[in-house]
Short mmCIF file of C-alpha atoms in Angstrom, two decimals:
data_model
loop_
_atom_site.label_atom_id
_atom_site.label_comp_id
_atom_site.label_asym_id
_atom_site.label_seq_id
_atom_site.Cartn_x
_atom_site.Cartn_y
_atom_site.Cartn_z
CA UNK A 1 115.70 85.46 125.03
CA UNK A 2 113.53 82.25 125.68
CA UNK A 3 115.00 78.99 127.19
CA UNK A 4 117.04 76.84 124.26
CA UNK A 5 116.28 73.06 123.88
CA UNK A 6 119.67 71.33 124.48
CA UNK A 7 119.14 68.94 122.37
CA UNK A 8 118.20 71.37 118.98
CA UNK A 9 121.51 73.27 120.02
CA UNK A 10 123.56 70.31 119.62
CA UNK A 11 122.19 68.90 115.93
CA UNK A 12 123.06 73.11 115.06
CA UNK A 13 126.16 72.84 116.04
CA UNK A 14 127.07 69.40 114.38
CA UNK A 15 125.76 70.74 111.38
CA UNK A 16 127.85 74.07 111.50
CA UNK A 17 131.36 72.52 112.70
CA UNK A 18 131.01 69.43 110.54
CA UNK A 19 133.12 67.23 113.85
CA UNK A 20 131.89 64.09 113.38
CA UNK A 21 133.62 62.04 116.09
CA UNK A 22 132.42 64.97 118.45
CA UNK A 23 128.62 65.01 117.24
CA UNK A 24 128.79 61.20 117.19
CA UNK A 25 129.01 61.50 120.67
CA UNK A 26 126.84 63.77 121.96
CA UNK A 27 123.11 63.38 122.24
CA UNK A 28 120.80 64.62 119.31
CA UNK A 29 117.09 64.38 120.86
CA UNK A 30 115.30 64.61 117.41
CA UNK A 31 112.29 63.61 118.39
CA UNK A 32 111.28 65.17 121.96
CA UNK A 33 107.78 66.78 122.25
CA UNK A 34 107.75 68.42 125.74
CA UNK A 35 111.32 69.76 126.37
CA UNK A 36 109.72 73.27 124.37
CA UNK A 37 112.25 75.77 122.52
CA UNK A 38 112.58 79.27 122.42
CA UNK A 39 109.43 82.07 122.73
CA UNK A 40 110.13 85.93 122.48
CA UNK A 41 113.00 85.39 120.05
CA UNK A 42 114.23 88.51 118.79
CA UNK A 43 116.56 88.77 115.37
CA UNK A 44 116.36 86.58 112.45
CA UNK A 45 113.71 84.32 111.60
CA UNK A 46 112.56 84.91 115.00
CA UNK A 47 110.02 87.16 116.78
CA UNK A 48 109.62 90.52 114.74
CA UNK A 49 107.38 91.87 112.49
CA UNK A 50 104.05 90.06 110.77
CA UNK A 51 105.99 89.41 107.58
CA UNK A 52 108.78 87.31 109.42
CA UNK A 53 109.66 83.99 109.14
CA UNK A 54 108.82 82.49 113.18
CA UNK A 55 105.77 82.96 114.73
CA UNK A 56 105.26 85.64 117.42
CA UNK A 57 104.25 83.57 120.65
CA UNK A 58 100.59 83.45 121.76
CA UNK A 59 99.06 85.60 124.21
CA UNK A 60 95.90 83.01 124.87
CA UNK A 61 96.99 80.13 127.09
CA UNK A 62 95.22 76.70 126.82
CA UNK A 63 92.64 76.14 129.09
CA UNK A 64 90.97 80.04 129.02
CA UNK A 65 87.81 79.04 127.03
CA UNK A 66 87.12 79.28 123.53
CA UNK A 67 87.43 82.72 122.03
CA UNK A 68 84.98 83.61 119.60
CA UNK A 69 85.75 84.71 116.43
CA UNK A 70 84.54 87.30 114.17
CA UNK A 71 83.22 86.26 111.16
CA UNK A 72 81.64 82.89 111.88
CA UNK A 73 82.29 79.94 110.21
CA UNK A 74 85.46 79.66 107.40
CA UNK A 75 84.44 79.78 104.10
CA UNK A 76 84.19 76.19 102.49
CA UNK A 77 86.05 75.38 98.97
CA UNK A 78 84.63 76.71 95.82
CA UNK A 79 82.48 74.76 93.95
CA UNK A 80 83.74 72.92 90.92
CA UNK A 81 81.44 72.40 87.34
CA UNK A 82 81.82 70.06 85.03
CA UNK A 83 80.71 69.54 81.43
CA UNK A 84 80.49 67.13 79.40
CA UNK A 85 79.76 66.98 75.98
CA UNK A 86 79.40 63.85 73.23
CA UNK A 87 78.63 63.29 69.54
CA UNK A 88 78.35 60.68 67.44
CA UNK A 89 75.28 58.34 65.78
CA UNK A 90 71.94 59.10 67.10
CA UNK A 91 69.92 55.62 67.45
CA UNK A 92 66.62 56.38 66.14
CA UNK A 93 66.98 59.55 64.44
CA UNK A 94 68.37 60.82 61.65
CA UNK A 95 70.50 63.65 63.93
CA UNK A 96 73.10 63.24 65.87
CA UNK A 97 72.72 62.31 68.99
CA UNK A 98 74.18 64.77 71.94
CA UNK A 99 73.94 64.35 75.34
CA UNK A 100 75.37 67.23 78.29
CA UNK A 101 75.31 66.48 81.80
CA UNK A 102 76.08 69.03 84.23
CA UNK A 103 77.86 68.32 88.11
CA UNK A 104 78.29 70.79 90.69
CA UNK A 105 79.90 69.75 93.79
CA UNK A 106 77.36 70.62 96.72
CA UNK A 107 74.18 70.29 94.41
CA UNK A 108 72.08 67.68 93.06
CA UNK A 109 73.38 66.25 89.42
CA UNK A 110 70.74 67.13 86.11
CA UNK A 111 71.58 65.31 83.04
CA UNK A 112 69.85 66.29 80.15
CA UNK A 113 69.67 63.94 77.00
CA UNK A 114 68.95 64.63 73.52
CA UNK A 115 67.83 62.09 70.77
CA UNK A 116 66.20 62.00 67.29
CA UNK A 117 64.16 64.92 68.17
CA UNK A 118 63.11 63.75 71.81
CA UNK A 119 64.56 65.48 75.40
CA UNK A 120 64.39 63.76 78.55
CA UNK A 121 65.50 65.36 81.89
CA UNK A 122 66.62 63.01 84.92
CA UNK A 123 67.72 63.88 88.24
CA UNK A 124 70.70 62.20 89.98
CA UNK A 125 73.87 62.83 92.60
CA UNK A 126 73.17 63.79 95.92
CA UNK A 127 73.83 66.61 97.95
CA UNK A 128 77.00 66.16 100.23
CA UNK A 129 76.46 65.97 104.05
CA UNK A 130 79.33 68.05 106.09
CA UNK A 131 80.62 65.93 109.35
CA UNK A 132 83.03 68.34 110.31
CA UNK A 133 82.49 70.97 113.12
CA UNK A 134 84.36 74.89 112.39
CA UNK A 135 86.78 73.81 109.68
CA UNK A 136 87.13 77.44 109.24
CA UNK A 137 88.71 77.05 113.24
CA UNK A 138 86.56 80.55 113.33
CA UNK A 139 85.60 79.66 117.04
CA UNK A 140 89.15 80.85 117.96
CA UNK A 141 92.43 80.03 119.66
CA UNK A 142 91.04 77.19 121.64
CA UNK A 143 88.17 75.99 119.74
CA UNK A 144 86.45 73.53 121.52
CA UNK A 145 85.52 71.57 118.21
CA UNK A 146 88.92 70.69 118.09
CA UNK A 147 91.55 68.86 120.37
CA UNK A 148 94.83 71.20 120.37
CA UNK A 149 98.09 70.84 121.10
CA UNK A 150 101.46 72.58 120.80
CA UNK A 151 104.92 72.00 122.16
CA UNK A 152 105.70 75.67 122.25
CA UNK A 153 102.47 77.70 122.05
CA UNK A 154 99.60 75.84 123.59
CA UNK A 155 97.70 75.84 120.22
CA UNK A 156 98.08 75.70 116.30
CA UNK A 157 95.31 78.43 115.82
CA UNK A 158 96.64 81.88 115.00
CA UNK A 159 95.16 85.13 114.14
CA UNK A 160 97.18 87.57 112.97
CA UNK A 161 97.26 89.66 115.69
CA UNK A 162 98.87 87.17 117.56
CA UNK A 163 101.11 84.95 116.00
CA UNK A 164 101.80 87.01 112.68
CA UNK A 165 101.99 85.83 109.46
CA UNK A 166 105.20 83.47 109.06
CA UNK A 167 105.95 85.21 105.31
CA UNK A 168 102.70 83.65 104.57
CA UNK A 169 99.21 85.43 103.81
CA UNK A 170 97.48 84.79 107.08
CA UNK A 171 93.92 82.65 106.98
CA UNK A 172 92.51 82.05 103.87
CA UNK A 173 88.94 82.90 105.24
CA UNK A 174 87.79 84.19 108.09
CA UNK A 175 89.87 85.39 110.67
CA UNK A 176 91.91 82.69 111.99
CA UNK A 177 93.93 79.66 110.84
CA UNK A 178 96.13 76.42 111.92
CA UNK A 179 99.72 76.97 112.09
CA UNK A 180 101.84 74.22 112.36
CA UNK A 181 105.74 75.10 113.16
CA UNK A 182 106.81 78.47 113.01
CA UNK A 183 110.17 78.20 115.91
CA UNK A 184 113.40 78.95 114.21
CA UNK A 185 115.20 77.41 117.55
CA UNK A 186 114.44 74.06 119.16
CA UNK A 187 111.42 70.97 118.42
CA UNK A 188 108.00 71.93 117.86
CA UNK A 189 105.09 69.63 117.86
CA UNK A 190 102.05 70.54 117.48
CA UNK A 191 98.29 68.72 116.50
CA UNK A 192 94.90 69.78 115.52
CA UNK A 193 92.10 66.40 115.75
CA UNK A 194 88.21 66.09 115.80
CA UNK A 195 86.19 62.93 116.20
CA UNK A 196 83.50 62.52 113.51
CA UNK A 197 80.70 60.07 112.69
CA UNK A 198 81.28 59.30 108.77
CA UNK A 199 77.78 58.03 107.39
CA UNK A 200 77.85 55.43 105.17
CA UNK A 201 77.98 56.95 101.61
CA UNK A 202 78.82 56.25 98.68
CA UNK A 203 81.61 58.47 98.68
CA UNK A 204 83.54 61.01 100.85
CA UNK A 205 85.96 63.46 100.22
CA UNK A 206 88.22 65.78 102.53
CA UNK A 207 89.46 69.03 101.23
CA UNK A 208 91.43 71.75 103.06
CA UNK A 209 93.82 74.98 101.83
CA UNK A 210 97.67 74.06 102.48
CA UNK A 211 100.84 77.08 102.05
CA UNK A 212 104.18 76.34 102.77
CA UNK A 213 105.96 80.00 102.92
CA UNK A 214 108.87 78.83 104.87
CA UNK A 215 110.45 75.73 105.59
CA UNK A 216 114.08 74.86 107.32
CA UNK A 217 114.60 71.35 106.20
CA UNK A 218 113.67 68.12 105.31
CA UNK A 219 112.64 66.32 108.34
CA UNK A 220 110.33 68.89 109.00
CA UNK A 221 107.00 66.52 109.00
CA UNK A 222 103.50 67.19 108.15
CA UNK A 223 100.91 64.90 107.63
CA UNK A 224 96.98 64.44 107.82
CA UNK A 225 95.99 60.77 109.19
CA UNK A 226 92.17 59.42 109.66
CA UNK A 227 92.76 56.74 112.38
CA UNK A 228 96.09 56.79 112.27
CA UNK A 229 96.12 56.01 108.33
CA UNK A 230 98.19 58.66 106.10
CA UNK A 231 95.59 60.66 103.44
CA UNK A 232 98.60 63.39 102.90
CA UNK A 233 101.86 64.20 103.96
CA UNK A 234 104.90 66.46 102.85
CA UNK A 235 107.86 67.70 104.04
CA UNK A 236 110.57 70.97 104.21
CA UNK A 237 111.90 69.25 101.02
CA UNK A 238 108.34 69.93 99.01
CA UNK A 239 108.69 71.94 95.84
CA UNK A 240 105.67 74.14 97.13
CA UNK A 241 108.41 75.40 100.05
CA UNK A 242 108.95 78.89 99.69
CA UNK A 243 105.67 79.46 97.52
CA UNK A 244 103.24 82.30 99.31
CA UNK A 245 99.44 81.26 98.54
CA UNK A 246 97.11 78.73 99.99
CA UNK A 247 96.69 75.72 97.61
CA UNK A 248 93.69 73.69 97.59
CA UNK A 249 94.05 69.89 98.72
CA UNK A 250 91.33 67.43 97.77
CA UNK A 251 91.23 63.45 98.68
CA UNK A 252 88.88 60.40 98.84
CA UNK A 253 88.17 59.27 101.67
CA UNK A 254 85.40 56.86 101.07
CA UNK A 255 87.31 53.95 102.36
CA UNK A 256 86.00 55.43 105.74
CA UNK A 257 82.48 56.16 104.92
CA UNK A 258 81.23 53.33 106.84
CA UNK A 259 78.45 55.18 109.42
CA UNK A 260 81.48 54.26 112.25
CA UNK A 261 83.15 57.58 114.42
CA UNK A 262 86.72 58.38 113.11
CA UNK A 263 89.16 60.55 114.00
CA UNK A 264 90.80 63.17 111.84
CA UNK A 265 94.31 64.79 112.92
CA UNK A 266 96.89 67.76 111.49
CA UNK A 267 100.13 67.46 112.97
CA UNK A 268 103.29 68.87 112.09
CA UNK A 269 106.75 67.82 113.66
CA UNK A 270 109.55 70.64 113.44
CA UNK A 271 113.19 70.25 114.71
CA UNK A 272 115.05 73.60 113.12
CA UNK A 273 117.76 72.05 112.40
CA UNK A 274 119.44 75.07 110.64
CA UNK A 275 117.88 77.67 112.93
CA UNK A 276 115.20 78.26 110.34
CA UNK A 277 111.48 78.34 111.18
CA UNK A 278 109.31 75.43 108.88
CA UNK A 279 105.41 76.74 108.58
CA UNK A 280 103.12 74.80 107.71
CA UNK A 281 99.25 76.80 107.13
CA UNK A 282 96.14 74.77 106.92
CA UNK A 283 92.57 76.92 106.63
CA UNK A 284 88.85 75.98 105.44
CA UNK A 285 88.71 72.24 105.94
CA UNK A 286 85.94 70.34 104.55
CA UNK A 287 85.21 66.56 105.48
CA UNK A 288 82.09 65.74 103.06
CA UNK A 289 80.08 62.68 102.87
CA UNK A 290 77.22 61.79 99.51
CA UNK A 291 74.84 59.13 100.75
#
């Protein structure tokens, strides 16, 4: 079996034997990052087959180079379309006057306008610039566009070959993913961060796919910060716990489209406090910018 944190062992048992005066007095580290927890765990929730709950340890160790992944770059989110439609009084003509306008998310806006018998066409938008380097995480284990850590693992990447698939359904593109969690015993801590120039726009918008397939409790932690701000965070609490299927997550960021260098971070904080594994799956990020 792999070497217990102390400190996990002691919230389990409080939790279990319901001794107050006992727990009251003995020490409860909930918040250590580098005491580690258990790899190769065998049974429940631990170390078994790709469909189980903990995460099978890595093979790759931090520091070996960047493994390159089949498959290139993750596939971005789909493109959204819009349509708009309105009626009403046409001002001089005796028709109605209709007007349809047409956005698609990654293309330049065409808005077409018709009144009293005359069409005009004018051309708008912008087309957003990417500022984020292998959101897919497609350059593997320890891709060097990101900064990686883990408490237990030495990275959140995963394929499925080597970490399994938490009850989850792998990457959503691609052949790799960020997997944040996935120890049924002891703390895990674990961050995925990248540095990027914002250009100043008029907007910006960061998108990624999120599943939660497992989750122990509620101060399992996940959030996603730009400079240390919070854009989205959740816990083992969420509703979407339990649900299998990535679910697209979409925010504006514009407040940092400003032309400055930023830095973007995943991180998720897991204690397994009832000997449960908490996943949290992040694939196909996208940090856009429309000047």
């Amino acid at each position: 079996m792999g070497r217990v944190r102390p400190g996990a062992w002691m919230v389990g048992t409080c939790a279990v034997t319901l001794l107050g005066a006992a727990c009251a007095a003995g020490s409860t580290d909930l918040t250590s990052e580098d005491d580690g927890a258990a790899r190769n765990v065998s049974g429940s929730g631990g170390r078994a087959p790709s469909t189980a709950v903990g995460r099978e340890p890595q093979t790759a160790s931090v520091g070996a180079g960047a493994t390159t992944g089949a498959g290139g770059a993750g596939a971005g989110m789909a493109a959204t379309t819009i349509t708009a439609t309105s009626g009403g009084a046409g001002a001089g003509g005796p028709a109605g006057s209709t007007g349809s306008g047409t956005a698609t998310t990654g293309n330049t806006t065409t808005a077409t306008t018709t009144s009293g018998g005359t069409t005009s066409t004018t051309g708008g938008g912008c087309t957003p610039v990417q500022v984020l380097v292998d959101g897919g995480f497609e350059q593997g284990l320890n891709t060097p566009a990101w900064s990686l850590a883990s408490t237990n693992y030495g990275t959140p990447i995963c394929d499925v070959g080597g970490c399994g698939m938490g009850g989850g359904t792998g990457p959503k593109g691609g052949g790799f993913w960020a997997w944040f969690g996935g120890t049924p015993l002891g703390g895990e801590i674990a961050t995925a961060s990248q540095s990027v120039v914002i250009p100043n726009a008029s907007t910006a918008t960061l998108e990624f796919w999120f599943e939660m397939p497992a989750c122990d409790g509620p101060i399992d932690i996940f959030d996603v910060t730009i400079d240390g701000t919070v854009i989205f965070m959740t816990n083992g609490a969420d509703p979407m716990c339990g649900s299998v299927g990535y679910q697209p997550q979409s925010f504006d960021v514009s407040a940092f489209a400003d032309g400055g260098q930023h830095t973007l971070q995943f991180r998720g904080d897991t204690l397994a406090f009832f000997f449960t594994a908490t996943n949290f799956m992040v694939d196909d990020v996208s940090l856009t910018a429309c000047p």
